[in-house]
Amino acid sequence: MTLLDRRTLLAGGGLLLAAACTRKFASPERAGTLPIPRLIDARQQGQLISLQAQKGETAFFPGRRSTTLGYNGSYLGPTLRVHRGDDVTMAVRNSLSADTTVHWHGLLVPGELDGSPHQLIASGATWRPTLPIRQPAATLFYHSHAHGLTGEQVYSGLAGMLVVTDEEEQGLGLPSDYGVDDLPVLIQDRQFEDGRLVMPTGMMIASQGRRGNTILVNGAPTPRADVPNGLVRLRLVNGSNARIYELSFSDDRTFHWIGTEGGLLARSVELQAITLAPGQRAEILVSFADGQPVSLVTGQDANASMMGMMGGMGMMGGHHDDEDDASTTETVLAFSPRPGLGGRAAAPVPTLLAARTVPDPDAAVTRRRFVLNMSTEGEGMMGSDGDALTINDRSFDIGRIDEEVRLGDVEIWKVSGRKMPHPFHIHGVHFDVLRRDGDDPDVLDQGPRDTIVVKEAVELLVRFDQPATKAPFMYHCHILEHEDEGMMGQFTVA
Ligand SMILES: [Cu+2]
């Protein structure tokens, strides 16, 4: 059994018995509290939000300064809140010395507004897309998508949270006091040496992806959040370059899963553990009404250990015995429930959430097949030639359109991954998982999605409602180093 066998996750408790391991470093500067990124609501800004990609210095640990990138700050960016039905202009200034882009991951907008490698913002330039917000409430993720630089720029800090809200969501009575009972939780692993952020390099980076020895939440190493002793909503975003998390609570308490990448589920789902791959988001409700301190924890880096088990791939470092991994957890975020912090102690968990029309699979007019692959030829060296990381045996070429889709069509995309699990992301759409490995999808596959882990073949039911004529959309592996090294393709919608 591996930790990535999704069918075992709902069994829950067995994976997560051990106490959290102790961190090597002192508490972060903010006395262990969770940093809450500034909230910028588009309606309070006259529907114009200014973002500046900039270089800065960040002290992740006291007295240890690291060179980082951020939006309107030194590391990460503000949380942007936009409202369904509005048109929001983003003024994105690039104050870096390198090119960049800002991709609105999960936003349903036409191709030329998407922030893909085709909307390059040169150093010193400003990009001003006006984004029509026409989708249900959801937790989205904005980040650099400059081809060949995505991994490095996101690793250095170019990422943030984008929240879509609407009246339907506001009418559900979900916890929604930002920073109090509605918390942004952007999870990233990063490599620190002597308390300073370092950029992992070397030949294995292209295959393994950049991983790290420290888990950051909103840019802080293993912080503590003071929360009301009631129901709290966590907006979980996996902003890591490569790591997949198996998230649960240290006391195995259950929580309610209410939202995916695409928005709220039809009904809340009670779980003890949830998987989150790079690019994926989940909204959960957890009760701290018992007043007991508890932590969000993760299983070990299962994706890395699977890589470590691969023959001919060389040493990864951090080699694990897969059987032993199941008994070890790491703390992601500690919670200290406090009376008098607001929130609603006795708030019920809504069962029925957002109604949604799923396309009829019989309406699918086209089937396409995608295989994400990594060559192990050439003594296991990945990325040493342009064809090592591929989709359907082709490495990304920005001048080549791989697929042409008709606007308004419903299609079935059958996607599988070789050698390791790959988080597959499609721009400009939401999809539903129809089948996994020829069988019914897992419980964790449900809901409107934009990123899904594939190894065994997964059939996705995709509706293409956004045009991509002036610029194509991307589909790619969301292990950012796989994407940078060529595990990406592009399609038009016309
Ligand atoms: Cu991949």
PDB file of C-alpha atoms in Angstrom, residues 102-109 113-116 135 138-145 160-164 237-238 261-262 277-281 423-431 449-452 476-478 480 483:
ATOM      1  CA  VAL A 102       0.272  36.097 -13.717  1.00  0.00           C
ATOM      2  CA  HIS A 103      -2.008  33.127 -14.326  1.00  0.00           C
ATOM      3  CA  TRP A 104      -5.437  33.209 -12.646  1.00  0.00           C
ATOM      4  CA  HIS A 105      -5.521  29.482 -11.923  1.00  0.00           C
ATOM      5  CA  GLY A 106      -9.138  28.308 -11.916  1.00  0.00           C
ATOM      6  CA  LEU A 107     -10.644  31.487 -13.315  1.00  0.00           C
ATOM      7  CA  LEU A 108     -12.921  30.945 -16.316  1.00  0.00           C
ATOM      8  CA  VAL A 109     -11.907  33.725 -18.702  1.00  0.00           C
ATOM      9  CA  LEU A 113      -6.824  37.055 -20.248  1.00  0.00           C
ATOM     10  CA  ASP A 114      -5.579  33.827 -18.689  1.00  0.00           C
ATOM     11  CA  GLY A 115      -2.022  34.869 -17.803  1.00  0.00           C
ATOM     12  CA  SER A 116      -0.456  31.936 -19.610  1.00  0.00           C
ATOM     13  CA  GLN A 135     -18.406  31.665 -12.153  1.00  0.00           C
ATOM     14  CA  ALA A 138     -14.473  29.349  -5.269  1.00  0.00           C
ATOM     15  CA  THR A 139     -10.943  29.542  -3.906  1.00  0.00           C
ATOM     16  CA  LEU A 140      -8.508  30.173  -6.752  1.00  0.00           C
ATOM     17  CA  PHE A 141      -4.764  30.582  -6.926  1.00  0.00           C
ATOM     18  CA  TYR A 142      -2.794  33.178  -8.875  1.00  0.00           C
ATOM     19  CA  HIS A 143       0.842  32.598  -9.702  1.00  0.00           C
ATOM     20  CA  SER A 144       3.626  33.095 -12.227  1.00  0.00           C
ATOM     21  CA  HIS A 145       3.351  31.010 -15.394  1.00  0.00           C
ATOM     22  CA  GLY A 160      -1.352  34.289  -3.889  1.00  0.00           C
ATOM     23  CA  MET A 161      -4.991  33.479  -3.288  1.00  0.00           C
ATOM     24  CA  LEU A 162      -7.906  34.700  -5.417  1.00  0.00           C
ATOM     25  CA  VAL A 163     -11.355  34.282  -3.915  1.00  0.00           C
ATOM     26  CA  VAL A 164     -14.560  34.439  -5.935  1.00  0.00           C
ATOM     27  CA  VAL A 237      -4.289  25.756  -1.308  1.00  0.00           C
ATOM     28  CA  ASN A 238      -1.351  23.545  -2.224  1.00  0.00           C
ATOM     29  CA  GLU A 261     -11.000  23.923  -7.075  1.00  0.00           C
ATOM     30  CA  GLY A 262     -14.169  24.789  -8.979  1.00  0.00           C
ATOM     31  CA  ALA A 277      -1.679  17.929  -4.920  1.00  0.00           C
ATOM     32  CA  PRO A 278       0.118  21.013  -6.294  1.00  0.00           C
ATOM     33  CA  GLY A 279      -2.425  23.441  -7.734  1.00  0.00           C
ATOM     34  CA  GLN A 280      -5.360  21.791  -5.951  1.00  0.00           C
ATOM     35  CA  ARG A 281      -7.565  23.585  -3.456  1.00  0.00           C
ATOM     36  CA  PRO A 423      -1.439  16.607 -11.019  1.00  0.00           C
ATOM     37  CA  PHE A 424      -3.045  17.380 -14.386  1.00  0.00           C
ATOM     38  CA  HIS A 425      -4.421  20.916 -14.814  1.00  0.00           C
ATOM     39  CA  ILE A 426      -6.507  22.286 -17.680  1.00  0.00           C
ATOM     40  CA  HIS A 427      -6.813  26.043 -18.118  1.00  0.00           C
ATOM     41  CA  GLY A 428     -10.111  27.751 -18.858  1.00  0.00           C
ATOM     42  CA  VAL A 429     -12.429  24.908 -17.818  1.00  0.00           C
ATOM     43  CA  HIS A 430     -13.919  22.986 -14.949  1.00  0.00           C
ATOM     44  CA  PHE A 431     -14.378  19.256 -15.323  1.00  0.00           C
ATOM     45  CA  ARG A 449     -12.294  20.374 -10.658  1.00  0.00           C
ATOM     46  CA  ASP A 450      -9.469  22.023 -12.566  1.00  0.00           C
ATOM     47  CA  THR A 451      -6.544  19.901 -11.304  1.00  0.00           C
ATOM     48  CA  ILE A 452      -6.640  16.140 -10.695  1.00  0.00           C
ATOM     49  CA  HIS A 476      -0.027  20.498 -18.090  1.00  0.00           C
ATOM     50  CA  CYS A 477       1.373  18.707 -15.111  1.00  0.00           C
ATOM     51  CA  HIS A 478       1.252  20.995 -12.056  1.00  0.00           C
ATOM     52  CA  LEU A 480       6.046  22.990 -11.829  1.00  0.00           C
ATOM     53  CA  GLU A 483       5.695  21.822 -16.685  1.00  0.00           C
TER      54      GLU A 483
END
